[in-house]
Coordinates of C-alpha atoms and ligand atoms in Angstrom, one line a residue:
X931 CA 18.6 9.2 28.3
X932 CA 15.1 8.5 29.7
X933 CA 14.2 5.3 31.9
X934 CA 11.0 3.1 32.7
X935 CA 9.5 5.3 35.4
X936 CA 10.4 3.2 38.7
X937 CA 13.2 1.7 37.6
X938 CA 16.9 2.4 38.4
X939 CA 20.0 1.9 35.9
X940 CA 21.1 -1.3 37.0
X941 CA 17.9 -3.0 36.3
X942 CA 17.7 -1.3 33.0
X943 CA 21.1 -2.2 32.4
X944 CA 20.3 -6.1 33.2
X945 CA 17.2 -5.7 31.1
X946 CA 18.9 -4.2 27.9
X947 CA 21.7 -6.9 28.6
X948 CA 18.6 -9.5 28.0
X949 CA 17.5 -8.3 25.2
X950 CA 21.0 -7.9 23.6
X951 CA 21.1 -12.1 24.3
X952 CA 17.6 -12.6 22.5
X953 CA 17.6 -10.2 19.3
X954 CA 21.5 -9.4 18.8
X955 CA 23.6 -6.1 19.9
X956 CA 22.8 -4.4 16.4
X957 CA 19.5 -4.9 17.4
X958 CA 19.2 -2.8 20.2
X959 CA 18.9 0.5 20.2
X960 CA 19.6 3.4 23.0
X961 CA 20.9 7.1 23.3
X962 CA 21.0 8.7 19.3
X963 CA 19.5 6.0 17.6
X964 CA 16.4 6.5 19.2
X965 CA 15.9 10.1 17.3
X966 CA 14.0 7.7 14.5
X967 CA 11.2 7.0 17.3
X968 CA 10.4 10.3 18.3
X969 CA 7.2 12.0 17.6
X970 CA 7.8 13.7 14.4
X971 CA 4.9 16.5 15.4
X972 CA 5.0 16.8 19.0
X973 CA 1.9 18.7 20.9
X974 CA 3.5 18.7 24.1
X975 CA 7.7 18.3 23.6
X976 CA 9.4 15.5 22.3
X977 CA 10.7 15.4 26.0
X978 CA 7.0 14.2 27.2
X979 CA 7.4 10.3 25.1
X980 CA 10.9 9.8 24.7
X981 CA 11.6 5.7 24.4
X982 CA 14.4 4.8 26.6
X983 CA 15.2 2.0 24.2
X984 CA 13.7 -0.1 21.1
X985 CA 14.2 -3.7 20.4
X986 CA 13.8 -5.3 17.1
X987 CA 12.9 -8.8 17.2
X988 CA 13.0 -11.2 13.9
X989 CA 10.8 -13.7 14.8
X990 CA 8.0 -14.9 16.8
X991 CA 10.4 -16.7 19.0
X992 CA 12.2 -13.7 19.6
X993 CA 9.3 -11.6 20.4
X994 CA 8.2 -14.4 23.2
X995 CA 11.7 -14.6 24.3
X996 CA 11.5 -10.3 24.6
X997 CA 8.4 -10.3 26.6
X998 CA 9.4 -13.2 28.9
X999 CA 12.5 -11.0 29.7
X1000 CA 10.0 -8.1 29.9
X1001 CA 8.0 -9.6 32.4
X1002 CA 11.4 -10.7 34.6
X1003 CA 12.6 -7.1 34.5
X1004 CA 8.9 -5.2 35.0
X1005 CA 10.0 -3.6 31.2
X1006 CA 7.4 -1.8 29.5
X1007 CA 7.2 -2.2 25.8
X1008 CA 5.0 -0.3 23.3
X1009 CA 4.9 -2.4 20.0
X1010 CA 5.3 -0.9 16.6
X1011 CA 4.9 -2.4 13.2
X1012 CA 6.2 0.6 10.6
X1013 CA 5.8 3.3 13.4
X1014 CA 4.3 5.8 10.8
X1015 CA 1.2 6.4 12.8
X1016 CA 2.8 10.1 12.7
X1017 CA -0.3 12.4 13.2
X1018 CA -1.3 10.1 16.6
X1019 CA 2.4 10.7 17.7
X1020 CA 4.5 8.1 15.2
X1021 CA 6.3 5.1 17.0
X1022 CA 6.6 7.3 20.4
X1023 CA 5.0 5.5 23.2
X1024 CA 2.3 7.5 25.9
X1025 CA 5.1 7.4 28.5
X1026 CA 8.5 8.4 28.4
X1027 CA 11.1 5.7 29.4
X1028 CA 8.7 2.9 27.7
X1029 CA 10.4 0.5 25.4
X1030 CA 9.9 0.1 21.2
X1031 CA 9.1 -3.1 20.6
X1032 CA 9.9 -2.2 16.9
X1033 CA 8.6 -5.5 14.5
X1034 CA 10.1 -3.7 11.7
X1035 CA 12.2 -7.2 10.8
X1036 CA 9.4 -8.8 10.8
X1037 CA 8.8 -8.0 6.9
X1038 CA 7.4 -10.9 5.5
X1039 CA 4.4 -11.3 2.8
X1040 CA 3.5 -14.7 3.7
X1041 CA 1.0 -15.5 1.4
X1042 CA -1.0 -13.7 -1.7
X1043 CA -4.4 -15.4 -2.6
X1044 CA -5.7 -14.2 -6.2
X1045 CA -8.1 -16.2 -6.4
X1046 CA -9.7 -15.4 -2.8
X1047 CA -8.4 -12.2 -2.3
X1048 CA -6.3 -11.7 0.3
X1049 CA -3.2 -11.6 2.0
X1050 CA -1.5 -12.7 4.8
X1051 CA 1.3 -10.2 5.7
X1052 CA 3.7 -9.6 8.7
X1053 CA 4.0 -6.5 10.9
X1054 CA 6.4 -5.1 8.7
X1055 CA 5.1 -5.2 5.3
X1056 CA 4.3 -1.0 4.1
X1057 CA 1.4 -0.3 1.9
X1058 CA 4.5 0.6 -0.9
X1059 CA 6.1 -3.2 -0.1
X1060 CA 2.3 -5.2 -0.6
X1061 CA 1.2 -2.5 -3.5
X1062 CA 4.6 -3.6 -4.9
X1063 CA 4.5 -7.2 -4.9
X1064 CA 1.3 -7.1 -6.3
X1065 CA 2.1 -5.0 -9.4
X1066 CA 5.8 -7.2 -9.8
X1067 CA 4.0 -10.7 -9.8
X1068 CA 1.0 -9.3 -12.3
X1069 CA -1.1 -10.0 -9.3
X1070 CA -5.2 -8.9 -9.9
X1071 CA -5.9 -7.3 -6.5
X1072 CA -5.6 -3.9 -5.3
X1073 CA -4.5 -2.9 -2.0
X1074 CA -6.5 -0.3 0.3
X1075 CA -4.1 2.5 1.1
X1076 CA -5.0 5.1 3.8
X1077 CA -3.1 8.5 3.2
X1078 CA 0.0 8.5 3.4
X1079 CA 0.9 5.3 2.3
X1080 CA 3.9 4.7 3.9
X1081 CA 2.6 2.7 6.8
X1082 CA 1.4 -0.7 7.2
X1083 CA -1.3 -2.7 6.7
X1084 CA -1.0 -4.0 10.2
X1085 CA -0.2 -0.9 12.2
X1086 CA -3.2 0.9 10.3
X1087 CA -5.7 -2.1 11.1
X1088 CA -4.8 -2.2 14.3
X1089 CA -5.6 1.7 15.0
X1090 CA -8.7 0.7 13.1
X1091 CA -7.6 3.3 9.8
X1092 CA -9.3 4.3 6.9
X1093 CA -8.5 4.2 3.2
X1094 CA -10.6 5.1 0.2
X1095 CA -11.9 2.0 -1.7
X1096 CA -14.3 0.0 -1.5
X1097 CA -12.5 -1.8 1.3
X1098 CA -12.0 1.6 3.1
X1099 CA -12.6 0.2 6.3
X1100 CA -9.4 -1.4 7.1
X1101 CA -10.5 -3.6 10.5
X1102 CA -13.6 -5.1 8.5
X1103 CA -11.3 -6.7 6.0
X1104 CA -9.2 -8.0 8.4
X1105 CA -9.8 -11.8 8.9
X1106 CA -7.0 -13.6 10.9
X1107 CA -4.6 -12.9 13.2
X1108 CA -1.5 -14.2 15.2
X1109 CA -0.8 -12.9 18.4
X1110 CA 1.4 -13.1 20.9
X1111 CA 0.2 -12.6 24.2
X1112 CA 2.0 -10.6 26.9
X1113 CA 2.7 -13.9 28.7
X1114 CA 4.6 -15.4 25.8
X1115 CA 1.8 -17.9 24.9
X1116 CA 1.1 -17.4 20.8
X1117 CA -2.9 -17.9 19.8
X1118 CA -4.4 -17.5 16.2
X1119 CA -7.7 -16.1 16.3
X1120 CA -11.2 -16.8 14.3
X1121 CA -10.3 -20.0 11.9
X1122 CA -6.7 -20.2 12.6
X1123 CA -7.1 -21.9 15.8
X1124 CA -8.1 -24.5 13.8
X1125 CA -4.5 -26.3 13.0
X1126 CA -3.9 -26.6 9.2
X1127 CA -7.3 -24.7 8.8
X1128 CA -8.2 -23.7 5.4
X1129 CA -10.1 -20.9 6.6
X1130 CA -8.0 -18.9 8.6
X1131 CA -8.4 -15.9 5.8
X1132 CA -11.7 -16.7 4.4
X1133 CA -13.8 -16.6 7.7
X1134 CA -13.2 -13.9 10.4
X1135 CA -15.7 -15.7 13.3
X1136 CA -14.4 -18.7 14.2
X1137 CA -16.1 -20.4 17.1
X1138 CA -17.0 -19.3 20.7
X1139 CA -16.4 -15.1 21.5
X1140 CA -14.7 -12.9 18.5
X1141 CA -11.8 -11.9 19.7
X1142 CA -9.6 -10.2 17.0
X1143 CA -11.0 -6.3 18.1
X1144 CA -9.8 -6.8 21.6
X1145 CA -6.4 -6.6 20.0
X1146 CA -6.6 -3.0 17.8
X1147 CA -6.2 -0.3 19.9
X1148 CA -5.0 -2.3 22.8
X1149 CA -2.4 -3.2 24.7
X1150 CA -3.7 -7.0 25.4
X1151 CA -0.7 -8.2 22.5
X1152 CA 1.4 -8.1 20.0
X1153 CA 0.0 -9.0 16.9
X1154 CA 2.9 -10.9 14.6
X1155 CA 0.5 -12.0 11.6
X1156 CA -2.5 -10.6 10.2
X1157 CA -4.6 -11.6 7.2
X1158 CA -6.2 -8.4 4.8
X1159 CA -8.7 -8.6 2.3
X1160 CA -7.4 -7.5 -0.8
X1161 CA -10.0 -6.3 -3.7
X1162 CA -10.6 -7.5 -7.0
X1163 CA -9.5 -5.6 -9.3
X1164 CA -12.2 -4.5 -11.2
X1165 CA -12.9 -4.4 -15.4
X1166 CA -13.3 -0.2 -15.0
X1167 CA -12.5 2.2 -12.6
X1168 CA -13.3 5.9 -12.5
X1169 CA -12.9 8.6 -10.0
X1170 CA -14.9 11.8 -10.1
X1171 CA -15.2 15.3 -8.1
X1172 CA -18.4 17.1 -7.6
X1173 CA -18.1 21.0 -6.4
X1174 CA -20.4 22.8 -4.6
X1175 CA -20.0 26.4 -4.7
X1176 CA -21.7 27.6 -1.1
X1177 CA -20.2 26.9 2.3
X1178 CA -24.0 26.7 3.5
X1179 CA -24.6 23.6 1.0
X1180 CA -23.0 21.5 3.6
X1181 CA -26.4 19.6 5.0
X1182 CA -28.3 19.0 2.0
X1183 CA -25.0 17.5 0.3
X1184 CA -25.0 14.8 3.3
X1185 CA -28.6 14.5 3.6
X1186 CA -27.8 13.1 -0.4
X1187 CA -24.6 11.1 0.4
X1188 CA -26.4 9.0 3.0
X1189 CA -28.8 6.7 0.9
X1190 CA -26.5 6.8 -1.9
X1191 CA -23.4 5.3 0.2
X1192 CA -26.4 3.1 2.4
X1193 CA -27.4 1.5 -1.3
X1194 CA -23.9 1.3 -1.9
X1195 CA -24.3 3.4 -5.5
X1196 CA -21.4 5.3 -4.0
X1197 CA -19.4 2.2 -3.2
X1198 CA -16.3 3.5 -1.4
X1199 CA -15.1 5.3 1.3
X1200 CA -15.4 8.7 -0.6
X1201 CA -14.6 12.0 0.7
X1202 CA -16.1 15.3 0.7
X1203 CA -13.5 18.0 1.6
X1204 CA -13.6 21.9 2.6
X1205 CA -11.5 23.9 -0.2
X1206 CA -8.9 25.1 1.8
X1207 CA -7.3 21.0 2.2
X1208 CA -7.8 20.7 -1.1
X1209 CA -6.0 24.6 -1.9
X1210 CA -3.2 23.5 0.5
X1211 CA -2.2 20.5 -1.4
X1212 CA -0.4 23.0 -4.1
X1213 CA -0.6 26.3 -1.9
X1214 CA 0.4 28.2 1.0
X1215 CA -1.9 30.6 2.7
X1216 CA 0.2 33.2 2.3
X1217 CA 0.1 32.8 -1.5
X1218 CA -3.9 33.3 -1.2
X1219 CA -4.3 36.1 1.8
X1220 CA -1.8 37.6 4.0
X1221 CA -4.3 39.6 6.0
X1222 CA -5.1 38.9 10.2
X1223 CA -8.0 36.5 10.9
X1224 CA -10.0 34.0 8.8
X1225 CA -9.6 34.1 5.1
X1226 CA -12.4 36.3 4.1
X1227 CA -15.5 35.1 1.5
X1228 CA -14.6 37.3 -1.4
X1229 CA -11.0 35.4 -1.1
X1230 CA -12.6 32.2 -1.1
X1231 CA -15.1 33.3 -4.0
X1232 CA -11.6 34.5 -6.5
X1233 CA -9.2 31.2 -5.2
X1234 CA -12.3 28.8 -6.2
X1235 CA -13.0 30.3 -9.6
X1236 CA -9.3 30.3 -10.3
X1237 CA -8.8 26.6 -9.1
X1238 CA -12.2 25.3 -10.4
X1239 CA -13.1 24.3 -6.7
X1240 CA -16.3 24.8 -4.2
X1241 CA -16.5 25.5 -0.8
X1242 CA -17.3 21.6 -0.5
X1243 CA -15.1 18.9 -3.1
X1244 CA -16.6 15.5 -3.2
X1245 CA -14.3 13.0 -4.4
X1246 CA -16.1 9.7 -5.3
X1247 CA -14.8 6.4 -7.5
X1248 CA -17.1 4.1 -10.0
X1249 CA -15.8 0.3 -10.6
X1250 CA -17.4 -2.3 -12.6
X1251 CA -17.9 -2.9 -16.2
X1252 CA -17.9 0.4 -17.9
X1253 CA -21.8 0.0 -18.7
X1254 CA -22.5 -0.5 -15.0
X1255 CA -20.6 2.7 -14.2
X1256 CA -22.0 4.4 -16.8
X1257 CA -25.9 3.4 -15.2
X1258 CA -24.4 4.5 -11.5
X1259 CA -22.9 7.9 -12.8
X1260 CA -26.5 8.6 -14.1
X1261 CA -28.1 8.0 -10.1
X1262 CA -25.0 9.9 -8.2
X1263 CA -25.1 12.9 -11.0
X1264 CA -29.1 13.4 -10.8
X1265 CA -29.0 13.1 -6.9
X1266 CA -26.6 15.5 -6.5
X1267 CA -27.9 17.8 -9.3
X1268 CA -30.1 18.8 -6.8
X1269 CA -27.9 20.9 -5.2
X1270 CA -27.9 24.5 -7.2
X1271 CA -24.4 25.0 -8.8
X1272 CA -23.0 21.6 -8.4
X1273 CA -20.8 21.0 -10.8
X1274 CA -18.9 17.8 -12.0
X1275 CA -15.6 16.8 -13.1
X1276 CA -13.9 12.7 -14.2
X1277 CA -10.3 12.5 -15.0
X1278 CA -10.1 14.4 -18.5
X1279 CA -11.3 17.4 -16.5
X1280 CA -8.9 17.6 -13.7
X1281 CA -5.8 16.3 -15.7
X1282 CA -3.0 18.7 -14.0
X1283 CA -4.2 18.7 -10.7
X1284 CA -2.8 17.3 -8.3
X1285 CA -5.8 17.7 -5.7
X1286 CA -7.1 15.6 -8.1
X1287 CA -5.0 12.9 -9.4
X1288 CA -4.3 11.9 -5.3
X1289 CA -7.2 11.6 -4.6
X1290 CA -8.0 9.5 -7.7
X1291 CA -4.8 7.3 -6.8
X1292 CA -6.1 7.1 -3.6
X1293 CA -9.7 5.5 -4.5
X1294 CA -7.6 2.6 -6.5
X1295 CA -5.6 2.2 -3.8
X1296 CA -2.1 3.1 -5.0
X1297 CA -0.1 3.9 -2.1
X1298 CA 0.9 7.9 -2.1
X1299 CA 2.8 10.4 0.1
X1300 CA 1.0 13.8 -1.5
X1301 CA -0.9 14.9 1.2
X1302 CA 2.3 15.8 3.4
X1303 CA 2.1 19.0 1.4
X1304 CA -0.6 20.0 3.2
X1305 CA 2.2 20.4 5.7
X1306 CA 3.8 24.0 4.6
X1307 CA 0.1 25.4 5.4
X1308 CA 1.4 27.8 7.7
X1309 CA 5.1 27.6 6.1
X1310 CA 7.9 26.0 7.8
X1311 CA 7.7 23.7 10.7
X1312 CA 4.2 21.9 9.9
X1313 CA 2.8 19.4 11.4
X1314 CA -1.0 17.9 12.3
X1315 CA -2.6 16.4 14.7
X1316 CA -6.5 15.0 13.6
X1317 CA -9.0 15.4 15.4
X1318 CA -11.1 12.2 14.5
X1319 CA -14.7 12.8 16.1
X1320 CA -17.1 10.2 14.3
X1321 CA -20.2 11.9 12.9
X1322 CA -24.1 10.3 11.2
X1323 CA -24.4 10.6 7.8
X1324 CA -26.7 13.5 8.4
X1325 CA -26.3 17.0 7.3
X1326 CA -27.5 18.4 10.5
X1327 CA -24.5 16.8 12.5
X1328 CA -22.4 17.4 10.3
X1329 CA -23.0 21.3 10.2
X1330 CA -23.0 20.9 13.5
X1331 CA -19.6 19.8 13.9
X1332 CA -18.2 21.7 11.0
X1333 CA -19.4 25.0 12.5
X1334 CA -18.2 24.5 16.0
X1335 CA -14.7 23.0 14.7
X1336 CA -14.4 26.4 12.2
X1337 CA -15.5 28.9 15.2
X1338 CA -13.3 27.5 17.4
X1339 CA -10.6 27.3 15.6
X1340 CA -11.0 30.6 13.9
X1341 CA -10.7 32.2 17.5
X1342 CA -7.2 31.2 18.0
X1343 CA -6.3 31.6 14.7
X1344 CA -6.2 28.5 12.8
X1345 CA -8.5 27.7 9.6
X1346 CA -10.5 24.5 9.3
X1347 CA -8.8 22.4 6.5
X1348 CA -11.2 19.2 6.9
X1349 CA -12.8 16.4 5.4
X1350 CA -15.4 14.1 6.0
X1351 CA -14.8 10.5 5.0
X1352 CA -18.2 8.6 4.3
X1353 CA -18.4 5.1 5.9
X1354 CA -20.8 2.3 5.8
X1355 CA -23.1 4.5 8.4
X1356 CA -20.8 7.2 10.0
X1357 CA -17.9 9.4 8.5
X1358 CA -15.0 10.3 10.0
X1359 CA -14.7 13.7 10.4
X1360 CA -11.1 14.3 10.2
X1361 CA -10.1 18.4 10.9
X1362 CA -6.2 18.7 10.0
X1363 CA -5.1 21.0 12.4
X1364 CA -2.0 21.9 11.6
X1365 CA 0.5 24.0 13.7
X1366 CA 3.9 24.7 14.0
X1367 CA 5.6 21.8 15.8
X1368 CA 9.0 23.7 16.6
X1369 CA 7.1 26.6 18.3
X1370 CA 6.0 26.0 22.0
X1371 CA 3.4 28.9 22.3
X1372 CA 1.7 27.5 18.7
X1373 CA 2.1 24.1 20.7
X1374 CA 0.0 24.4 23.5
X1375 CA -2.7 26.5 21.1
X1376 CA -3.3 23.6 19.2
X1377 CA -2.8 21.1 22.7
X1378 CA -5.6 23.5 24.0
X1379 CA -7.8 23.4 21.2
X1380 CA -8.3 20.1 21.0
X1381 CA -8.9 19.6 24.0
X1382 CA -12.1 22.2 24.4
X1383 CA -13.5 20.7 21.6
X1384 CA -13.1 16.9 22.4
X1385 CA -14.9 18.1 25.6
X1386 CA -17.5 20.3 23.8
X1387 CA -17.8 17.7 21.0
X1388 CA -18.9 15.2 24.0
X1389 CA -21.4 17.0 25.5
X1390 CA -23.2 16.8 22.1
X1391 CA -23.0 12.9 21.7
X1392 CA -19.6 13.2 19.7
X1393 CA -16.5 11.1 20.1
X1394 CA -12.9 10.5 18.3
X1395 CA -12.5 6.8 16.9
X1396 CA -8.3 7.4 17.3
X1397 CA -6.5 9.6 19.1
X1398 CA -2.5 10.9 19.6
X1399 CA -0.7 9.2 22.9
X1400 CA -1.3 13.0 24.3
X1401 CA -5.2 12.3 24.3
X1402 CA -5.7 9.0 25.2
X1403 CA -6.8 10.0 28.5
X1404 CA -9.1 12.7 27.6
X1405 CA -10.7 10.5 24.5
X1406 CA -11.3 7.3 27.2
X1407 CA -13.1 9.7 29.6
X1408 CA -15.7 11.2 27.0
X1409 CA -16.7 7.3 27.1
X1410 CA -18.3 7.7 30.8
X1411 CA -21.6 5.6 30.3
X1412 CA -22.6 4.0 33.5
X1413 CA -19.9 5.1 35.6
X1414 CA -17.1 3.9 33.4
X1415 CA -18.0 0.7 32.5
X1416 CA -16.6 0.1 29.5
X1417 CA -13.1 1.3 31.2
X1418 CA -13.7 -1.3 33.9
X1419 CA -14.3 -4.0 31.3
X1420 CA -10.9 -3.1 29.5
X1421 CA -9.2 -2.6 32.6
X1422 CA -10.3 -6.3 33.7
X1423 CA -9.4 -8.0 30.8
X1424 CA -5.8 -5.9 30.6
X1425 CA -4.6 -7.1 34.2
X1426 CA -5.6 -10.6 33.4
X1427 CA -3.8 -10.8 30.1
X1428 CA -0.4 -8.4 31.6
X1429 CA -0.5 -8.6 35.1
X1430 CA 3.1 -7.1 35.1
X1431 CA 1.6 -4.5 33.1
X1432 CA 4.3 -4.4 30.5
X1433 CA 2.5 -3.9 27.8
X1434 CA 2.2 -0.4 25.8
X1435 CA 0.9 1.4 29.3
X1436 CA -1.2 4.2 28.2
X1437 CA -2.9 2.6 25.0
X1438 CA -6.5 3.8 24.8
X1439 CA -5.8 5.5 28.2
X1440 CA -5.6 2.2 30.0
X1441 CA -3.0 2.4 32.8
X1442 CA -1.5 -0.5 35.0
X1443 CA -1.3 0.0 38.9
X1444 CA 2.4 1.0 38.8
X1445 CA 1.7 3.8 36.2
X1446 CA -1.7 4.8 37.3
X1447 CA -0.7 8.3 38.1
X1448 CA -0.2 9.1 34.3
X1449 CA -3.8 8.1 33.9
X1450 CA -4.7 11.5 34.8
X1451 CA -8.3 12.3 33.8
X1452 CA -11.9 12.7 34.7
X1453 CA -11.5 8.5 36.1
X1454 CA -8.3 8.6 38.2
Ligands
ADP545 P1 1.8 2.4 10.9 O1 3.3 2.6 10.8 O2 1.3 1.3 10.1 O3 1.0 3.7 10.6 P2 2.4 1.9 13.6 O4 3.4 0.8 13.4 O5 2.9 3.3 14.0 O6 1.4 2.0 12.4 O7 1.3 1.4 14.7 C1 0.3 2.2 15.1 C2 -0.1 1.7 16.5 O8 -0.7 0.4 16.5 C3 1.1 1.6 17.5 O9 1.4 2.8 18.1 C4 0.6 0.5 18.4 O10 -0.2 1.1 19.5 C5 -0.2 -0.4 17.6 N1 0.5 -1.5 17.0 C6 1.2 -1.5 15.9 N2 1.7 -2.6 15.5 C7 1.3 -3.5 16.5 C8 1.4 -4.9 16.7 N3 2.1 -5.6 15.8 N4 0.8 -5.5 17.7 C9 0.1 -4.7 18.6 N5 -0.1 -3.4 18.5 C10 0.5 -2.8 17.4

């Protein structure tokens, strides 16, 4: 049993008394039933972000009535919508003794538009539960599904996620939002502050400052409605994979990406992956080399030919009418043709493989939980935590950040499973780094690796878009222009919005005045 740094039993006791009054006993949850919130892959100890109690409102009225009481008793509250954000450390909270604010109940999909495309969905709604009413009710859209799909449309908008469609970038097909702020008062952003508007989903501005970012990756509110463009779906779809054989093909493969994905010819968020995340989808290393230190190239050469994989997988989707595709295929295979030994591969190739078909469900947005294999790496007790350093779409950074990632990794012992996710103009460079989450020692490896190369990443120009609640500090500090500014900014607009500073202390390493000493960094 942990409590709110600061404060004693008897307010805690009052507190959870409150809360009881507002959402219902068998709504409250303390001691054992807080297991579900824990971090499921902890880089520190479970100890280190232990809730000291979740509340599950059903309502909007119930979550103002929660933070009033919040703000009476100096209660901090981290909001959740599914709590599946498992690799950035689930539905824990950045400090022990904080409070789940767990929207779970809050499950509603308020409205489907066909004909405009989009939705309008509560915090609780999972990928599986929108993917699902669409396919019941014959609905023509397709979701955008990040991997896994387990979590929410809200929770992954909100950390500004990923998927791999055309509408891969989850916080640009957001339009609309209902927030409640941490003083109770409820606003809906862009058109929906417009009462009865008709817009509210069709036009993300509305009038006067855009305000919808200020609440992703913040602690400024709690978001209880959210609208999501949803994609047509389209008269033909077809995924393909294009290998390329040599580790050292890395730069000229980007350098092609870059005006393909700029003209939109490669019109989702496609992915180019190292072998070994692709290898660990169906196998253990173990299975492929049981020898000390990195996996050596003759192994890599044999487990490619036998798996029909390069050093570098691209995995890239066509939609449209079928002759349309068939004129794009033409562009994307001559480009990358260039590259000796690329080879390429559509569906009937890769039927069997699972590598394959994931991905492929992926880039249609079906909602999958495959990639968790990637998990028994190492064998037992797997977990990751991603480092998320955003990277140009230029083969020269991304070598850059490839090589120092492997090397340093390598050193202590770990092999670079990664991928790069190609964006509008940046990819995500996403390195799985998995470890044992049940061994301490294998723990603070991984804690120190990722460390060192956040820092040495940042002395290069390089940043992470998202980070675990163990890093928020270190990822706010590589953001040091002008003293800090941006930190100030944030900082200003977090005290006037939650003076009491109740809300999700920690988030993007901002820190109220009574909890400023876990703001330990480079700026306190
Ligand atoms: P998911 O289950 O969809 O992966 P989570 O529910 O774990 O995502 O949410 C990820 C993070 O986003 C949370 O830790 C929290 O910081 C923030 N968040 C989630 N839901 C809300 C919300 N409704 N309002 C404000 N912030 C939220």
């Amino acid at each position: 049993m942990v409590l709110p740094p600061g404060m004693d039993q008897a307010d805690f006791n009052k507190a959870a008394e409150a809360f009881r009054r507002i959402v219902g006993d068998q709504w409250v949850f303390l001691g054992d039933q807080l297991t579900g919130y824990e971090d499921p892959f902890p880089v520190t100890s479970k100890e280190s972000s232990r809730a000291s109690i979740a509340v599950a409102p059903e309502n909007v009225e119930q979550v103002q009535a929660v933070l009033k009481a919040a703000n009476e008793f100096k209660f901090p509250l981290w909001p959740i919508s599914t709590g599946r954000n498992i690799v950035f450390g689930g539905a824990s909270p950045a400090m022990t003794g904080t409070g789940i604010l767990d929207l779970k109940r809050m499950n509603r999909i308020l409205e489907v538009n066909e004909e405009n495309g989009y939705a309008l969905v509560e915090p609780g709604v999972s990928y599986f539960d929108l993917y699902n009413h669409l396919q019941e009710n014959n609905i023509n859209l397709w979701i955008d599904s990040p991997s896994p799909g387990w979590g929410s449309p809200m929770g992954n908008t909100l950390e500004r996620g990923m998927g791999y469609t055309p509408y891969g970038d989850h916080l640009m097909m957001q339009c609309g939002m209902e927030v409640v702020l941490p003083d109770g008062d409820v606003v809906r952003t862009g058109m929906g502050g417009v009462p009865d508007s008709k817009m509210w989903q069709l036009f993300k501005y509305g009038f006067g400052p855009y305000v919808d970012g200020m609440f992703t990756q913040a602690s400024y509110g709690v978001v209880t409605k959210m609208g999501v463009w949803l994609m047509p779906k389209p008269p033909g779809y077809r995924p393909y994979m294009v290998t390329f054989e040599r580790e050292d093909d890395l730069e000229q493969i980007i350098d092609i990406i870059r005006p393909l994905r700029l003209s939109t010819l490669i019109p989702n968020a496609a992915v180019l992956c190292n072998n070994l995340l692709d290898l660990a989808i169906t196998t253990t290393r173990d299975e492929i080399y049981t020898g000390k230190g990195p996996i050596p190239p003759s192994v890599h050469k044999k487990i490619n030919a036998e798996h029909k994989l390069g050093m570098w997988n691209f995995f890239g989707g066509l939609y449209g009418p079928p002759d349309m595709m068939e004129v794009q295929w033409k562009y994307i295979r001559d480009a990358f043709s260039q590259v000796k030994g690329a080879k390429f591969y559509g569906a009937d190739d890769r039927k069997g493989d699972p590598a394959f078909e994931y991905r492929a469900q992926a880039m249609q947005g079906i909602p999958h939980l495959t990639e968790f294999s990637v998990l028994n790496w190492y064998g037992p007790g797997g977990g990751h935590i991603d480092l998320t350093l955003l990277s140009p779409v230029t083969g020269k950074d991304a070598v850059t950040q490839y090589q120092m990632q492997r090397e340093y990794g390598e050193k202590v012992g770990y092999d670079y499973l990664g991928e790069f996710i190609v964006g509008w103009r940046d990819m995500h460079h996403i390195n799985f780094m998995i470890f044992n989450h049940t061994d301490e020692e294998d723990r603070k490896r991984v804690y120190d690796l990722y460390e060192r190369l956040t820092i040495d990443s940042g002395k290069l120009g390089y940043a992470a878009y998202r980070a675990h609640t163990k890093f928020q500090n270190l990822v706010r500090d590589q953001f040091a222009y002008n003293d800090y500014a941006m930190n100030r900014l944030q900082m200003k607009l977090k005290e006037t919005l939650d003076p009491n500073g109740i809300m999700a202390p920690g988030k993007a390493g901002l820190w109220p005045e009574q909890y400023k000493q876990f703001g330990k960094g480079r700026i306190s």
